[in-house]
Amino acid sequence: GAGVSQSPSNKVTEKGKDVELRCDPISGHTALYWYRQSLGQGLEFLIYFQGNSAPDKSGLPSDRFSAERTGGSVSTLTIQRTQQEDSAVYLCASSPTSMLINEQFFGPGTRLTVL
Amino acid sequence: QQQVKQSPQSLIVQKGGISIINCAYENTAFDYFPWYQQFPGKGPALLIAIRPDVSEKKEGRFTISFNKSAKQFSLHIMDSQPGDSATYFCAAKRNFNKFYFGSGTKLNVKP
């Protein structure tokens, strides 16, 4: 079956521009996560959507970062006025989040390069 | 406060050897402890996971050992192979809450 998809796979932008990264989770998954992974580093939690609950935005590094999840499915991560330190791979993951199933399925990521 | 601490940061093992990666957690409410494997250029993928009601789980060459009282869990890779060379992340969560990831261990299995 289809996994988590992300687009674009690569994005090169100039400093100061806004970018939008898209995540299509696995159909029916109620939970959606965004992470950032800098080169050779660990997973930095950004934001977590769980069903219709208010998202956990505690990981967003600044107010330049925002995310939406429309209709409980597709999510968009927006970075305004990009900075060079925003360069990283942005990973999306989804999970069915039942009492029995906790597995988190990751997409391939979007590699963002800010020049 | 880092919720999940992982060590070592990197590990070199000879082919056929045992790779051991350790994690410690803080929150006793965590009830799910997965390990993820990530190859370069790919997203992490679930390798094996355990719940705190068991002390060990084995799947093929991969074993999780879980010590609830010490709040520690570890991944053992038996008969390590060059194809196991990847970055491994431990994680912890409790139901309907976010995952907390360790900082990752880069494993290199020498032929």
GROMACS .gro file of C-alpha atoms in nm:
model
  226
    1GLY     CA    1   0.000   0.000   0.000
    2ALA     CA    2   0.095   0.366  -0.025
    3GLY     CA    3   0.320   0.500   0.244
    4VAL     CA    4   0.375   0.853   0.364
    5SER     CA    5   0.467   1.082   0.079
    6GLN     CA    6   0.635   1.419   0.093
    7SER     CA    7   0.686   1.687  -0.166
    8PRO     CA    8   0.901   1.828  -0.295
    9SER     CA    9   1.185   1.582  -0.238
   10ASN     CA   10   1.434   1.865  -0.270
   11LYS     CA   11   1.390   2.238  -0.234
   12VAL     CA   12   1.652   2.505  -0.290
   13THR     CA   13   1.555   2.857  -0.194
   14GLU     CA   14   1.712   3.190  -0.128
   15LYS     CA   15   1.745   3.338   0.216
   16GLY     CA   16   1.438   3.540   0.307
   17LYS     CA   17   1.195   3.347   0.086
   18ASP     CA   18   0.900   3.149   0.219
   19VAL     CA   19   0.871   2.775   0.156
   20GLU     CA   20   0.591   2.522   0.190
   21LEU     CA   21   0.655   2.154   0.246
   22ARG     CA   22   0.377   1.902   0.197
   23CYS     CA   23   0.306   1.572   0.368
   24ASP     CA   24   0.047   1.315   0.262
   25PRO     CA   25   0.004   1.069   0.549
   26ILE     CA   26  -0.118   0.713   0.521
   27SER     CA   27  -0.494   0.714   0.477
   28GLY     CA   28  -0.677   0.678   0.806
   29HIS     CA   29  -0.384   0.768   1.026
   30THR     CA   30  -0.497   1.010   1.292
   31ALA     CA   31  -0.158   1.126   1.411
   32LEU     CA   32   0.092   1.327   1.206
   33TYR     CA   33   0.436   1.447   1.307
   34TRP     CA   34   0.694   1.680   1.161
   35TYR     CA   35   1.062   1.646   1.246
   36ARG     CA   36   1.376   1.823   1.135
   37GLN     CA   37   1.704   1.640   1.084
   38SER     CA   38   2.020   1.838   1.026
   39LEU     CA   39   2.311   1.667   0.851
   40GLY     CA   40   2.430   1.373   1.058
   41GLN     CA   41   2.214   1.474   1.352
   42GLY     CA   42   1.918   1.330   1.538
   43LEU     CA   43   1.548   1.392   1.496
   44GLU     CA   44   1.428   1.728   1.620
   45PHE     CA   45   1.056   1.725   1.698
   46LEU     CA   46   0.866   2.018   1.547
   47ILE     CA   47   0.490   1.963   1.571
   48TYR     CA   48   0.237   1.686   1.636
   49PHE     CA   49  -0.123   1.663   1.520
   50GLN     CA   50  -0.355   1.413   1.688
   51GLY     CA   51  -0.703   1.387   1.541
   52ASN     CA   52  -0.908   1.699   1.606
   53SER     CA   53  -0.710   1.799   1.913
   54ALA     CA   54  -0.509   2.118   1.925
   55PRO     CA   55  -0.162   2.044   1.782
   56ASP     CA   56   0.143   2.019   2.002
   57LYS     CA   57   0.357   2.301   1.867
   58SER     CA   58   0.616   2.288   2.141
   59GLY     CA   59   0.899   2.195   1.904
   60LEU     CA   60   0.865   2.479   1.655
   61PRO     CA   61   1.194   2.671   1.676
   62SER     CA   62   1.053   3.016   1.600
   63ASP     CA   63   0.742   3.196   1.489
   64ARG     CA   64   0.867   3.171   1.131
   65PHE     CA   65   0.756   2.808   1.141
   66SER     CA   66   0.393   2.703   1.119
   67ALA     CA   67   0.199   2.398   1.013
   68GLU     CA   68  -0.154   2.310   0.921
   69ARG     CA   69  -0.338   1.988   0.877
   70THR     CA   70  -0.645   2.019   0.662
   71GLY     CA   71  -0.936   1.778   0.697
   72GLY     CA   72  -0.733   1.555   0.921
   73SER     CA   73  -0.520   1.443   0.629
   74VAL     CA   74  -0.265   1.644   0.429
   75SER     CA   75  -0.029   1.868   0.623
   76THR     CA   76   0.175   2.167   0.514
   77LEU     CA   77   0.478   2.298   0.700
   78THR     CA   78   0.550   2.660   0.617
   79ILE     CA   79   0.877   2.836   0.687
   80GLN     CA   80   0.866   3.211   0.642
   81ARG     CA   81   1.169   3.429   0.573
   82THR     CA   82   1.398   3.127   0.551
   83GLN     CA   83   1.744   3.143   0.705
   84GLN     CA   84   2.052   2.938   0.622
   85GLU     CA   85   2.021   2.754   0.954
   86ASP     CA   86   1.685   2.621   0.833
   87SER     CA   87   1.871   2.398   0.587
   88ALA     CA   88   1.794   2.039   0.684
   89VAL     CA   89   1.585   1.738   0.593
   90TYR     CA   90   1.226   1.777   0.705
   91LEU     CA   91   1.061   1.446   0.784
   92CYS     CA   92   0.693   1.375   0.819
   93ALA     CA   93   0.550   1.069   0.989
   94SER     CA   94   0.203   0.936   1.054
   95SER     CA   95   0.063   0.687   1.298
   96PRO     CA   96  -0.271   0.512   1.342
   97THR     CA   97  -0.251   0.584   1.714
   98SER     CA   98  -0.474   0.325   1.863
   99MET     CA   99  -0.430   0.163   2.201
  100LEU     CA  100  -0.268  -0.132   2.027
  101ILE     CA  101  -0.075   0.021   1.742
  102ASN     CA  102   0.185   0.289   1.798
  103GLU     CA  103   0.406   0.244   1.497
  104GLN     CA  104   0.514   0.562   1.329
  105PHE     CA  105   0.564   0.553   0.953
  106PHE     CA  106   0.808   0.803   0.807
  107GLY     CA  107   0.811   0.964   0.467
  108PRO     CA  108   1.131   1.003   0.264
  109GLY     CA  109   1.175   1.364   0.370
  110THR     CA  110   1.221   1.697   0.197
  111ARG     CA  111   1.577   1.823   0.175
  112LEU     CA  112   1.569   2.200   0.215
  113THR     CA  113   1.870   2.408   0.118
  114VAL     CA  114   1.868   2.779   0.192
  115LEU     CA  115   2.131   2.971   0.000
  116GLN     CA  116   1.535   1.807   2.992
  117GLN     CA  117   1.620   1.529   2.751
  118GLN     CA  118   1.358   1.259   2.794
  119VAL     CA  119   1.555   0.982   2.622
  120LYS     CA  120   1.933   0.955   2.635
  121GLN     CA  121   2.113   0.730   2.388
  122SER     CA  122   2.468   0.600   2.377
  123PRO     CA  123   2.713   0.556   2.220
  124GLN     CA  124   2.704   0.824   1.953
  125SER     CA  125   2.894   0.598   1.715
  126LEU     CA  126   2.991   0.234   1.713
  127ILE     CA  127   3.229   0.025   1.507
  128VAL     CA  128   3.184  -0.352   1.512
  129GLN     CA  129   3.347  -0.630   1.317
  130LYS     CA  130   3.131  -0.851   1.099
  131GLY     CA  131   2.985  -1.129   1.309
  132GLY     CA  132   3.015  -0.934   1.631
  133ILE     CA  133   2.747  -0.807   1.865
  134SER     CA  134   2.635  -0.444   1.844
  135ILE     CA  135   2.486  -0.297   2.160
  136ILE     CA  136   2.315   0.040   2.183
  137ASN     CA  137   2.176   0.172   2.508
  138CYS     CA  138   1.897   0.412   2.598
  139ALA     CA  139   1.769   0.553   2.925
  140TYR     CA  140   1.442   0.734   2.981
  141GLU     CA  141   1.294   0.959   3.245
  142ASN     CA  142   0.917   0.938   3.227
  143THR     CA  143   0.772   0.627   3.390
  144ALA     CA  144   0.448   0.688   3.201
  145PHE     CA  145   0.610   0.581   2.874
  146ASP     CA  146   0.456   0.256   2.756
  147TYR     CA  147   0.604   0.195   2.413
  148PHE     CA  148   0.972   0.177   2.325
  149PRO     CA  149   1.063   0.140   1.956
  150TRP     CA  150   1.393   0.129   1.777
  151TYR     CA  151   1.425   0.284   1.434
  152GLN     CA  152   1.684   0.216   1.165
  153GLN     CA  153   1.779   0.485   0.917
  154PHE     CA  154   1.988   0.445   0.605
  155PRO     CA  155   2.142   0.752   0.437
  156GLY     CA  156   1.890   0.945   0.232
  157LYS     CA  157   1.593   0.757   0.375
  158GLY     CA  158   1.343   0.819   0.650
  159PRO     CA  159   1.370   0.609   0.967
  160ALA     CA  160   1.191   0.275   0.965
  161LEU     CA  161   1.065   0.077   1.262
  162LEU     CA  162   1.300  -0.208   1.346
  163ILE     CA  163   1.162  -0.356   1.665
  164ALA     CA  164   0.957  -0.234   1.960
  165ILE     CA  165   0.873  -0.341   2.313
  166ARG     CA  166   0.620  -0.262   2.583
  167PRO     CA  167   0.722  -0.243   2.950
  168ASP     CA  168   0.536  -0.558   3.051
  169VAL     CA  169   0.811  -0.777   2.904
  170SER     CA  170   1.185  -0.778   2.969
  171GLU     CA  171   1.302  -0.896   2.630
  172LYS     CA  172   1.182  -0.916   2.273
  173LYS     CA  173   1.366  -1.091   1.994
  174GLU     CA  174   1.311  -1.069   1.622
  175GLY     CA  175   1.571  -1.252   1.420
  176ARG     CA  176   1.913  -1.108   1.497
  177PHE     CA  177   1.765  -0.807   1.679
  178THR     CA  178   1.681  -0.813   2.050
  179ILE     CA  179   1.551  -0.546   2.283
  180SER     CA  180   1.637  -0.586   2.650
  181PHE     CA  181   1.420  -0.382   2.884
  182ASN     CA  182   1.490  -0.298   3.248
  183LYS     CA  183   1.188  -0.122   3.391
  184SER     CA  184   1.334  -0.059   3.736
  185ALA     CA  185   1.646   0.102   3.589
  186LYS     CA  186   1.446   0.283   3.320
  187GLN     CA  187   1.681   0.153   3.055
  188PHE     CA  188   1.649  -0.043   2.735
  189SER     CA  189   1.899  -0.161   2.481
  190LEU     CA  190   1.922  -0.296   2.129
  191HIS     CA  191   2.142  -0.595   2.061
  192ILE     CA  192   2.231  -0.689   1.704
  193MET     CA  193   2.371  -1.039   1.693
  194ASP     CA  194   2.601  -1.155   1.413
  195SER     CA  195   2.628  -0.798   1.287
  196GLN     CA  196   2.656  -0.761   0.910
  197PRO     CA  197   2.785  -0.477   0.692
  198GLY     CA  198   2.426  -0.430   0.573
  199ASP     CA  199   2.334  -0.335   0.930
  200SER     CA  200   2.548  -0.022   0.898
  201ALA     CA  201   2.301   0.258   0.957
  202THR     CA  202   2.194   0.508   1.218
  203TYR     CA  203   1.977   0.369   1.498
  204PHE     CA  204   1.736   0.573   1.707
  205CYS     CA  205   1.560   0.466   2.021
  206ALA     CA  206   1.235   0.632   2.118
  207ALA     CA  207   0.969   0.632   2.387
  208LYS     CA  208   0.610   0.743   2.405
  209ARG     CA  209   0.287   0.703   2.593
  210ASN     CA  210  -0.051   0.666   2.433
  211PHE     CA  211  -0.185   0.960   2.234
  212ASN     CA  212   0.128   1.158   2.299
  213LYS     CA  213   0.430   1.240   2.091
  214PHE     CA  214   0.742   1.031   2.049
  215TYR     CA  215   1.064   1.126   2.223
  216PHE     CA  216   1.374   1.021   2.029
  217GLY     CA  217   1.727   0.953   2.138
  218SER     CA  218   2.010   1.134   1.964
  219GLY     CA  219   2.102   0.840   1.742
  220THR     CA  220   2.390   0.594   1.709
  221LYS     CA  221   2.581   0.558   1.386
  222LEU     CA  222   2.676   0.193   1.348
  223ASN     CA  223   2.953   0.084   1.114
  224VAL     CA  224   3.001  -0.289   1.069
  225LYS     CA  225   3.340  -0.365   0.923
  226PRO     CA  226   3.363  -0.655   0.675
   0.00000   0.00000   0.00000
